[in-house]
Each structure stands twice: as C-alpha cells, then as structure tokens.
C-alpha atoms as one frame of an Amber mdcrd trajectory, in Angstrom:
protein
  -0.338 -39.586 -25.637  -2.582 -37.753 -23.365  -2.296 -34.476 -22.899  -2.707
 -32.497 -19.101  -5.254 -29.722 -18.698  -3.292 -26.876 -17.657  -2.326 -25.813
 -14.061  -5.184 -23.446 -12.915  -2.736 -20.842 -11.937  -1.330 -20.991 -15.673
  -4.714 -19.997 -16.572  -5.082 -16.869 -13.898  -1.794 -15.260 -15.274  -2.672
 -15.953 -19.103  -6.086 -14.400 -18.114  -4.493 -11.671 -15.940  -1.947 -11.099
 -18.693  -4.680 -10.801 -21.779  -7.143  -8.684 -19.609  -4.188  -6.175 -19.441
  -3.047  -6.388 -23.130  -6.525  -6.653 -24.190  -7.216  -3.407 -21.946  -4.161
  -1.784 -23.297  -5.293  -2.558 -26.844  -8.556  -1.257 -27.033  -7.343   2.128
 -25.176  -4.490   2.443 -28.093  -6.832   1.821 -30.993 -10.103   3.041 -29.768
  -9.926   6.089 -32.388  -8.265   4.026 -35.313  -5.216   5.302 -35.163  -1.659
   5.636 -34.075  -1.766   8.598 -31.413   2.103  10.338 -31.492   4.261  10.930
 -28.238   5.557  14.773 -29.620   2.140  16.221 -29.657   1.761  15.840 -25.382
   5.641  16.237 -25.154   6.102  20.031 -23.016   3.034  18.895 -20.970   5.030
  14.986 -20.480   7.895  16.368 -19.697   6.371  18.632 -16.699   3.982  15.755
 -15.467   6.930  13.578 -15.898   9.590  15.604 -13.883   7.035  16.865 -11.035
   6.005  13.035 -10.445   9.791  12.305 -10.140  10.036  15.484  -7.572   8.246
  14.940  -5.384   8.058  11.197  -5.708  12.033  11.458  -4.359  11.400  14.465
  -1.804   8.657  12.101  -0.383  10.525   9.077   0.279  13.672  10.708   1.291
  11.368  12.724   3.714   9.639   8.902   5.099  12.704   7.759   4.889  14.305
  10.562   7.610  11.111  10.370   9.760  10.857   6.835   9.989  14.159   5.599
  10.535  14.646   8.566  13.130  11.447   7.601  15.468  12.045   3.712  14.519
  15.752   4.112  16.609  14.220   6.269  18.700  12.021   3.738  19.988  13.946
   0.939  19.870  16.065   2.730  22.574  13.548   3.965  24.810  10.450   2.521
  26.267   8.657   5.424  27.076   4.719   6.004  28.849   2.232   5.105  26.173
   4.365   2.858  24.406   1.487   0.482  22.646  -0.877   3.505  22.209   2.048
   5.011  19.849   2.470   1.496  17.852  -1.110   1.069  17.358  -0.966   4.843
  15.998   1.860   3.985  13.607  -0.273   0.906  12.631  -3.516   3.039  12.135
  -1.706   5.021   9.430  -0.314   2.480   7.523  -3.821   1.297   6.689  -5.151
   5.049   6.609  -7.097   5.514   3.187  -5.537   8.377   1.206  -8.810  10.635
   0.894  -8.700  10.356   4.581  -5.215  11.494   5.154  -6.001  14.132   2.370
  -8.991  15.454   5.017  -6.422  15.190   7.695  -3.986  17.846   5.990  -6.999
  20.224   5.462  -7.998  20.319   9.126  -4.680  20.796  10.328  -3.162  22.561
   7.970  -5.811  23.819   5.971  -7.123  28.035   5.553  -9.285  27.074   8.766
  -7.498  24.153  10.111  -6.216  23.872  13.627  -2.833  25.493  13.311  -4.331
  28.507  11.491  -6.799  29.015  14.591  -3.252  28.570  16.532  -1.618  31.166
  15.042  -4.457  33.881  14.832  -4.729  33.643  18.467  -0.607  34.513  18.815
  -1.659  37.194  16.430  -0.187  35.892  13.188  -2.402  37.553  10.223  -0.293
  36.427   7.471  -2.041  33.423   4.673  -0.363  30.304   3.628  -1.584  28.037
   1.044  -0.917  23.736   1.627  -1.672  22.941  -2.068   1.018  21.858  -4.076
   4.241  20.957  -2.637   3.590  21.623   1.125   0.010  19.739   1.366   1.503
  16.685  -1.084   4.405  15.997   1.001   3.034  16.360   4.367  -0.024  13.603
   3.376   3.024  11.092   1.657   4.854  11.569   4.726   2.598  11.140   6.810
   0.991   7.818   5.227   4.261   6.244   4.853   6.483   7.691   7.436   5.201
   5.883  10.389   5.031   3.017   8.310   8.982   2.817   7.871   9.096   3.848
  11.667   6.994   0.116  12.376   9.106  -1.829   9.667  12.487  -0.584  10.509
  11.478  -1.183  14.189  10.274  -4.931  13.579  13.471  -5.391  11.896  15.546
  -3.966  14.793  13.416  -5.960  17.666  14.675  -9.139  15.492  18.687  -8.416
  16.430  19.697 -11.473  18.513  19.575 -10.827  22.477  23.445 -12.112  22.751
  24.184  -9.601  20.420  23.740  -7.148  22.596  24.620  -8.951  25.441  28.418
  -9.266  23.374  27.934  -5.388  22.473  27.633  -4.582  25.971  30.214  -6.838
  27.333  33.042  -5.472  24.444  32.084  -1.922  25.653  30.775  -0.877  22.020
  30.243   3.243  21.554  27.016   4.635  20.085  28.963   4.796  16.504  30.090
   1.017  16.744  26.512  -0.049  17.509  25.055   1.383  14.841  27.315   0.307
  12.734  27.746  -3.235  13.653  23.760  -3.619  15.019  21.335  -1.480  13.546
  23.294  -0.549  10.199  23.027  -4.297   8.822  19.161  -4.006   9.890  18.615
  -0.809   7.805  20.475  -1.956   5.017  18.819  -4.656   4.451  15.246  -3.644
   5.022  15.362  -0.040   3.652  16.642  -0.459  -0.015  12.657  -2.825  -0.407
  10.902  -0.214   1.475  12.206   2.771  -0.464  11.669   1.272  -3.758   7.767
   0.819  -2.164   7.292   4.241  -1.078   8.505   5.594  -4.169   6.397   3.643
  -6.353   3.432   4.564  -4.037   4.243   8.370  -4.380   5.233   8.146  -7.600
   1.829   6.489  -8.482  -0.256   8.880  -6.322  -3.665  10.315  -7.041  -6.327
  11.398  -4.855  -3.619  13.537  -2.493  -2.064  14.921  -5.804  -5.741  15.381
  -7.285  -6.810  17.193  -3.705  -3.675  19.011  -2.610  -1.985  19.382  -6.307
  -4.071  23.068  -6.858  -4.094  22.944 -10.367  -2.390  21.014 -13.422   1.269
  22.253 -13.095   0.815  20.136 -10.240   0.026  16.605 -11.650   1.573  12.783
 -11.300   0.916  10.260 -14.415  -1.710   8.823 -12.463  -3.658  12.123 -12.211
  -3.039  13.046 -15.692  -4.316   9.855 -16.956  -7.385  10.395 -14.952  -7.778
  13.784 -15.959  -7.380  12.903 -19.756 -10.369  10.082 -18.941 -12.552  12.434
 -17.435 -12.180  15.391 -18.750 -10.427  15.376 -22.493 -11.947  11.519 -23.018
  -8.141  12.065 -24.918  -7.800   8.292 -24.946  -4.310   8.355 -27.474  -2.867
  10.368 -24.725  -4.020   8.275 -21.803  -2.411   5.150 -24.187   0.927   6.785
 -24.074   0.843   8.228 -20.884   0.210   5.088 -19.205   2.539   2.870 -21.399
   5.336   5.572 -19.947   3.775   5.243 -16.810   4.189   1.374 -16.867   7.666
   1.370 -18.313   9.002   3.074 -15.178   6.959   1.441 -12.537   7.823  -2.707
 -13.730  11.466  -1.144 -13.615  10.873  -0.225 -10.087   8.706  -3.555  -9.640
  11.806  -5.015 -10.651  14.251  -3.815  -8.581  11.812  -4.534  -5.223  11.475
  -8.235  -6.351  15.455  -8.190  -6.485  15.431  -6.649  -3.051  12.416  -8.479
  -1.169  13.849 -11.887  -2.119  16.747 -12.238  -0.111  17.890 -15.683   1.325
  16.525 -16.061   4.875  18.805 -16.093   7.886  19.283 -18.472  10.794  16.805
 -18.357  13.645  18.545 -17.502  17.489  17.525 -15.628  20.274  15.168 -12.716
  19.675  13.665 -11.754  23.122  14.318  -7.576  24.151  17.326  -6.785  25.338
  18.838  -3.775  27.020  21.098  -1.432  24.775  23.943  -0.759  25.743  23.918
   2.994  24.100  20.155   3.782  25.129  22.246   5.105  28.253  24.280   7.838
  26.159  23.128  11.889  26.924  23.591  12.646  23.701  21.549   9.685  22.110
  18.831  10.816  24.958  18.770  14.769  23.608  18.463  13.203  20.012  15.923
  10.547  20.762  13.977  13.222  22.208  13.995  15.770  19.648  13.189  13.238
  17.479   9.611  11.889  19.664   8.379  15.646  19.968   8.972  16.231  16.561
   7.302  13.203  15.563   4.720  13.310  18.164   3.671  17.110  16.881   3.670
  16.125  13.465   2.092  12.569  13.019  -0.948  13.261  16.292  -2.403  15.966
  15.020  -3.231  14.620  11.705  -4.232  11.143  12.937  -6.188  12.347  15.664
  -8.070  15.286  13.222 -10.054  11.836  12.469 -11.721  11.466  15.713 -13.482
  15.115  15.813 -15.635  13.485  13.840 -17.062  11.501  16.341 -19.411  14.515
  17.959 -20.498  14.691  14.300 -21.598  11.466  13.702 -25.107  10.640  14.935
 -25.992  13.841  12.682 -24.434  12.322   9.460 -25.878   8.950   9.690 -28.548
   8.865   7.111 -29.756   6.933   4.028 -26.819   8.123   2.027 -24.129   7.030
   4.333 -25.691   3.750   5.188 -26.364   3.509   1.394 -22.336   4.263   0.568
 -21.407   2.053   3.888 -23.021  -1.041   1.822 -22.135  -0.582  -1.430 -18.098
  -0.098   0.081 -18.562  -3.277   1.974 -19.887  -5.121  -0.744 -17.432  -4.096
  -3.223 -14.814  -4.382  -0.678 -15.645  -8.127  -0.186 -16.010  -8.757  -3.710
 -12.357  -7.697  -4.378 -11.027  -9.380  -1.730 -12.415 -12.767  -2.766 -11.043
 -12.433  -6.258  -7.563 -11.485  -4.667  -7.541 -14.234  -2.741  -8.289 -16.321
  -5.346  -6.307 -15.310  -7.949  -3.593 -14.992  -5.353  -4.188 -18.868  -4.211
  -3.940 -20.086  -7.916  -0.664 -18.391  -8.821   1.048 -19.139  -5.239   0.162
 -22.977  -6.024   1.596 -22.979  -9.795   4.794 -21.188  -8.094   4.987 -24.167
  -5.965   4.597 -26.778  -7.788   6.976 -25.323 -10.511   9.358 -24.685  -7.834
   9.334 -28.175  -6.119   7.673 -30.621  -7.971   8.879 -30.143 -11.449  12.620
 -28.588 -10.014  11.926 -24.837 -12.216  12.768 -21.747 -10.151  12.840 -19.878
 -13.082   9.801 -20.406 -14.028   8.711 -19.936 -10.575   9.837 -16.742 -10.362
   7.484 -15.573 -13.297   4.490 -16.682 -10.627   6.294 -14.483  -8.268   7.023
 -11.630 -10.250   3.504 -11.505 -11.788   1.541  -9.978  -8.287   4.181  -7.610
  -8.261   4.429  -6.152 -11.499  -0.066  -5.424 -11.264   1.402  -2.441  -8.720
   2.770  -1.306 -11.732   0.052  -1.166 -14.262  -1.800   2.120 -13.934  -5.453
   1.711 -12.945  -7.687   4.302 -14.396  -5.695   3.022 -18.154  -6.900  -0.214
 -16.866 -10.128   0.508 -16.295 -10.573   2.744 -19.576  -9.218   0.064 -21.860
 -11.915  -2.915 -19.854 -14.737   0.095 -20.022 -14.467   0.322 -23.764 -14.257
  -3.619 -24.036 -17.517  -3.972 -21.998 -18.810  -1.245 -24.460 -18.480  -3.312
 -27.228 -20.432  -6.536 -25.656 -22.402  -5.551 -22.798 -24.222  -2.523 -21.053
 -21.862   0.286 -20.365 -24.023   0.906 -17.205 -23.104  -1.724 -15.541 -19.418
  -1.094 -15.775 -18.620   0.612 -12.487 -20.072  -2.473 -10.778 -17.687  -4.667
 -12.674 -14.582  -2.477 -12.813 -14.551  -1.600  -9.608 -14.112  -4.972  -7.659
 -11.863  -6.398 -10.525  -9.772  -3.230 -10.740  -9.206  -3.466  -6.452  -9.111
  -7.271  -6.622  -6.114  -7.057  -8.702  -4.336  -4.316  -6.899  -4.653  -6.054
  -3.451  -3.483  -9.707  -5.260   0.206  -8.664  -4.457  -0.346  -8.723  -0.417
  -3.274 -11.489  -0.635  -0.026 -13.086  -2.412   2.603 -12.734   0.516   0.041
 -14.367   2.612  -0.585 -17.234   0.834   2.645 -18.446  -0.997   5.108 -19.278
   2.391   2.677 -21.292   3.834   1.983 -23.483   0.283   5.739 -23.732   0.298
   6.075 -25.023   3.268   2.955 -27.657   3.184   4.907 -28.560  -0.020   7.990
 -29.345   1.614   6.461 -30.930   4.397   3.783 -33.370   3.221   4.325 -33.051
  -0.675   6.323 -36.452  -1.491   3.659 -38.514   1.262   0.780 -35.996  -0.803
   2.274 -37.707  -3.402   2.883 -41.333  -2.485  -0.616 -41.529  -1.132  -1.976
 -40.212  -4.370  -3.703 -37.167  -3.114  -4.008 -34.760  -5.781  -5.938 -32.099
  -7.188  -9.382 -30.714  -4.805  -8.465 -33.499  -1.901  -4.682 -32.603  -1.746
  -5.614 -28.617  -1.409  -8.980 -29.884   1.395  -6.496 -32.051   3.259  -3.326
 -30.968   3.034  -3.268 -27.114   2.483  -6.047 -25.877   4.015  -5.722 -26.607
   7.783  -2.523 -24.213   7.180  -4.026 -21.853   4.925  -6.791 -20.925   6.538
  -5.529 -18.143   8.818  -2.946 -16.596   6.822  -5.780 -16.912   3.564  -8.611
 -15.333   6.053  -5.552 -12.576   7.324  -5.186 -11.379   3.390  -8.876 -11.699
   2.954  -9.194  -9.133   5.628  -6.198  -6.896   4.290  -7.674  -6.661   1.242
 -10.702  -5.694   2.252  -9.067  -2.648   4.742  -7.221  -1.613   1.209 -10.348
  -1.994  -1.083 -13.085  -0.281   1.457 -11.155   2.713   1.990  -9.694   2.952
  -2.085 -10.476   6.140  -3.822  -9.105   5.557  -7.356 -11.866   4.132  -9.745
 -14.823   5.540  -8.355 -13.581   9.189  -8.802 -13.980   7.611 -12.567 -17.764
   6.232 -11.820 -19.361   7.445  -8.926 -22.353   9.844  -8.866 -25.662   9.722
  -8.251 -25.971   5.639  -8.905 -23.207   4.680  -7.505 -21.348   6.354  -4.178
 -18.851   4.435  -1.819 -17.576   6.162   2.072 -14.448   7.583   0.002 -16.323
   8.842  -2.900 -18.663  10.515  -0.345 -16.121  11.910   1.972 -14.549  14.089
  -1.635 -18.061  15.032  -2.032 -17.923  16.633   1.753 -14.430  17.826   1.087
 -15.338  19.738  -2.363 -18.340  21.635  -0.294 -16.223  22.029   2.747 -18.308
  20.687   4.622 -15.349  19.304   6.644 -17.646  18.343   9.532 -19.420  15.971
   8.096 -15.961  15.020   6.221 -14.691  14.189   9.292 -17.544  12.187  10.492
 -17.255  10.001   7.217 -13.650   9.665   7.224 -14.108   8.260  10.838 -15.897
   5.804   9.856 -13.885   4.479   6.666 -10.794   4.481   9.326 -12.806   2.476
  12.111 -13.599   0.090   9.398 -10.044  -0.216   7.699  -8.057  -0.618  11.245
 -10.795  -2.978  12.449  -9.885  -5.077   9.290  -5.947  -4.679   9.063  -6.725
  -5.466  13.145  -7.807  -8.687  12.049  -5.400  -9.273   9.706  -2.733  -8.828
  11.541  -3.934 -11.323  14.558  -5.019 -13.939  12.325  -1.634 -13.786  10.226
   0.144 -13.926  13.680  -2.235 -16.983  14.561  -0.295 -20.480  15.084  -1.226
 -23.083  12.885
C-alpha cells in the first residue's frame, strides 16, 4: 500500500496551528510555573468590562451612522456623489495611528474645533482621552464602512422590485420593511459581529486616546504587560481570556457570512418610490450634514499635511518608507500563500472527496487567526526564537509573519470562490485528462486566479503598510516603519510633521486598496 504525501494546505494549518500552540506554550511556561487567574482578578475584571463598553457603544454608534447615511444615499443622488464614496472608501482602509492623529487635530487641546470655539469666545477645556477620543476614532474607522456595505447591499435590490413597489403604491414604512429591511438583516448581523471584534480587539486608538490604565482593552493590557511588567503569566492568561471570547465571536461571523447565495435578476438603479417623501427628505438631510460635519473633518485633517511635506522628507522617512514597504510585501506574500494552500485543501475536501465538514475546518481556520491576540503571539514566537536563534533579529521575523497571518483571512475571501468555481467547472475534465498537482494549478487555476490573487496581494499590503501593532513592541532606533514614526511625531506633538507622515501612509494604503478593488472587480 502506498501511502499519499499530505495535501499542502493540511500542512499550512498543522503549521499555523503548532506555531500558535507552540507560541502559547512557551508564553505559559516561560517562568516554570503555573501563573493563577485571582492574583490579576480586580484589574481583569476592569480591563474586561471597559473592553466590553465601549466595544458595544462603538458598534451600536457605526451601526446608527452607517445605516443612517447608507439609506440616505441610496435615496438621493446628490452633487459630489463619487467624491463622497471614494471618502467612505478612504476610511475603510485608513490605518488606525492615522485616524488616532485625525482625532487630535480636530478634536484635540489645539485642534481645529478648539481654534473654532475660542474665536466664538468659548474659554472653557475639554479633554478627548478616554471615552470621547476612543469612540469618535472607532466610529469614524468603521462607520463609513457600514455606510459603503449596507449601501452595496441596497444597490443589489432587483430593479422590478421597485418598479412593483411603485406600481402597488408602497408608503415609506412598507418599503423599508419589505425592501431595505431584508437587506439590513441580512448584511448587518456579519458586520456587527466584525466591528465588535475590531473594537473589542483595539490598540493603538485605546493606547493613544485611552489617558491612562483605567482606560485599557485586552489587547493594550497584554501589550502593556510585554513592555512594561515583561509579566509574561499575566499576558498567558490575559490572552487565553482574550481568545476565548474572540473564536466565540469568530464563530458566530462564520455562522453569519455563510449564507446560501440567492438567485441573480435585474440589478441596474432604479428610482424609489419614497425618495419623493418630505419627511424622508428633512431626515435624509439631517442625516448628510451630520455625517458630512463629522466624517470630513477628520478625513480631510490628513491632507494639511501636504504643505508640510517637502520639509519632512529626509533620510528617516525614506528610511521608514522602505522598511514599511518591504515588510508590507513580505506579509502579503505569505498571506497569499498560506491563503492559496488552505482555499485549495477546502476545495478539494469539499468536491473531490464529497467532505463539507471537513471543509469547513479550512474555512473556519482564516477566521479564527482574527481572534488570536497578536502581541501574545508575538511574545510566545520571541521567546521561541530566543531559545534557537538571535533575539535581534526577531522584529524582522515577527513582524511580516505576525501581519501575514492577520491579513490571511481577506487574502482568503479572494482566493477560495474563484478555486471553487475552477473546481466545478474544469475539475472532472482536470481530472480525466490527468492534470494534477503544479500543471493542474499553471493551467487550470491560474488564468482565474490571477486577478482576484494579485487584488488580495494588494489588500494585504494596504493593511500591513499602515499596521501599528507589533512594532510598538520592536521599533526604535534599528528598526522604524511610517506608523511607528508617525507615534513618534504624535508623542512630541509635533503634529505637523504627524500630519505630513500620516499623509503619506494614507496615499500609500488607498493607492493599494485602489488596486485591489479594480483588479478584484476585473473580468476573468
């Protein structure tokens, strides 16, 4: 009997699986002992409940804003139209440390609406750390981005359903209900369960905007536990909590995001029948000026850094511009990699050997890495690469495996619909022919996987470039990236030259998620 090498996407998840028990092993018994959850439990429990806070407030907040602009929208086509979709698209690929700058220099002790209201004579102080600054960054980062999801999902109601609406002489109520209610319902419970898991996970706008530790998510505590306690017991149990909660919530979006698809019909724009309703009109426009005055200030704060610029282009920044690039690419190639192994071992236990079930491991497995905290991650790998190598070289490891992995999860939804449907299409001639192996993936796959691969590529490398998570753990004097350097501006307030360098990281991340988006809307 001769036995088959394994599949090589059975190897990437047994190798993505043991780096992150082997990680979580050598953070547990780095010390030699069993560390005990009662001795951090007051300072758990107020971690644990603020994460929770304003995790909710956040995505309820999103939630309201985006849904609220997305109908807006979808009823009127007002002046500017594209130039307000491609600034909802600009956010949703907005770094954090940049949207973090964005809150101080609108919002900030000498931000623009500070300036605004000394000149109307207003002498009173407010502070934006804590609460205040941390919501208005997590709503800002993911309102707009349930504002362009909710509105894709609306633009897809059939034409003739309208045309029926209109011709049955539906109200306002009726519309929504019958129209834009099954829309929402089926597209909000995913992106809820996403925005939560991003807030809940947050780190630089929690580590900026928190002001001080009674202000702290899991993420930050782990972080500050790393870097400052080198505590690593309580980083084990922190992010073993941390973990429990988010595969729950990893979970429960796999549940929602795999829902059967629908019949194809009709989807060109259509007139709405209620878009002509005075109320609807007074709403709708509360709703754009409200949005308008909070979302363009913040995203346009970016561009005062353009007078800036010439002034902060030096050694430093072209030195932090190349080693974000590089480590950028890097991570995106092993995301697309990894991502390209486990899509194929989906397939092929999916239709070739007839095993959903398994299948849905390969699917579940991008998914749950959102849900394994980095900076545990990274401290469990740092102490492994202790042991055998030079702890020097770590950051320059870490770093592109620690983003690789978090951007396998959207490399993933690239990648796995089109092997599916090569699969279906040319698998059993694939099969009859003999073509296996290299020549089945050369001939077969990759004249349709070469613009949705090259759209993740580029995705991953807008979500890598602009990342600050692990280099707050590594960067200094040897190694700086854009992000790292724009905290560096942003702890000297020197918010001029912040703004210059957060220009720049945003230029680079929409010119990517640019790409990415025309190459994944590419025909075949």
């Amino acid at each position: 009997m001769t036995l088959k090498p394994p599949h090589p996407g059975s190897l990437v998840a047994f190798a993505i699986l043991a780096l992150v028990a082997g990680g979580f092993i050598a953070l547990a018994t780095v010390d030699g002992g069993t560390p005990t959850l009662l001795s951090i439990g007051p300072y758990l429990w107020r971690v644990l409940a603020f994460s929770l806070i304003q995790a909710t407030l956040s995505t309820v907040l999103s939630l309201a804003l985006g849904i609220g602009l997305a109908l807006a929208l979808a009823r009127r086509r007002i002046p500017g139209r594209d130039i307000v979709l491609a600034i909802l698209g600009s956010t949703m690929v907005m770094p954090t440390i940049v949207a973090v700058f964005a809150v101080f220099a609108v919002y900030g002790r000498s931000g623009w609406l500070a300036d605004a209201l000394a000149v109307l004579g207003w002498t009173g102080g407010f502070s934006i750390f804590g609460y205040p600054g941390i919501l208005i960054a997590h709503v800002f980062l993911n309102g707009p981005f349930v504002a362009r999801i909710t509105l894709d999902g609306l633009n897809q109601v059939p034409a003739e359903h309208w045309r029926l609406a209109s011709a049955l002489g539906f109200t306002p109520v009726q519309i929504f209900r019958h129209l834009d209610w099954p829309v929402l319902r089926g597209e909000l419970p995913g992106v809820a369960g996403l925005i939560f898991l991003m807030c809940f996970k947050s780190f630089a706008i929690v580590l900026a905007l928190g002001g001080g530790p009674g202000r702290s998510t899991l993420e930050v505590a782990i972080f500050e536990a790393l870097k400052i306690d080198l505590d690593f017991g309580r980083v084990a149990w922190l992010a073993l909590i941390q973990l429990a909660i988010c595969l729950s919530m990893t979970a429960l979006l796999h549940w929602a995001f795999t829902r059967p698809p629908v019949g194809h019909t009709i989807r060109s724009l259509a007139h709405r029948p209620d878009a002509k309703d005075r109320g609807l009109k007074i709403l709708d426009a509360v709703v754009l000026v409200v949005s308008g005055l909070f979302i363009a200030p913040l995203a346009f704060s970016v561009l005062t850094g353009l007078r800036r610029l010439p002034a902060v282009i030096d050694a430093d920044l072209l030195r932090a511009f190349v080693t974000s690039l590089a480590i950028a690419g890097a991570a995106a190639l092993l995301a697309c990699g990894l991502a390209l192994a486990l899509a194929s071992a989906a397939r092929r236990r999916r239709i070739v050997l007839r095993s959903p079930r398994s299948a849905a491991f390969y699917d579940l497995l991008p998914d749950a890495l959102l849900a394994v905290p980095p900076f545990a991650l990274t401290a469990g790998l740092f102490l492994l690469i202790r042991r055998f190598g030079d702890p020097s070289t770590a950051g320059l490891i870490l770093l592109p495996l620690i983003n690789g992995l978090a951007a396998v999860p959207f490399a993933y939804r690239y990648v796995a619909p089109r092997l599916l449907t090569t699969e279906e299409r040319y698998g059993r001639m694939a099969a009859s022919l003999g073509i296996t192996g290299w020549s089945k993936l050369t001939i077969m796959d990759w004249p349709v996987l070469k613009r949705p691969l090259a759209a993740g590529f580029a995705l991953a490398m807008a979500l890598s470039f602009g990342d600050f998570g692990i280099v707050a753990l590594f960067g200094g004097t040897d190694l700086v990236t854009l992000p790292y350097l724009l905290y560096e501006r942003l702890g000297a307030y020197r918010l001029d030259e912040a703004s210059s360098v957060g220009l720049v990281i945003v230029l680079v991340a929409v010119l990517l998620a640019h790409a990415s988006g025309r190459l994944s809307d590419a025909r075949d």
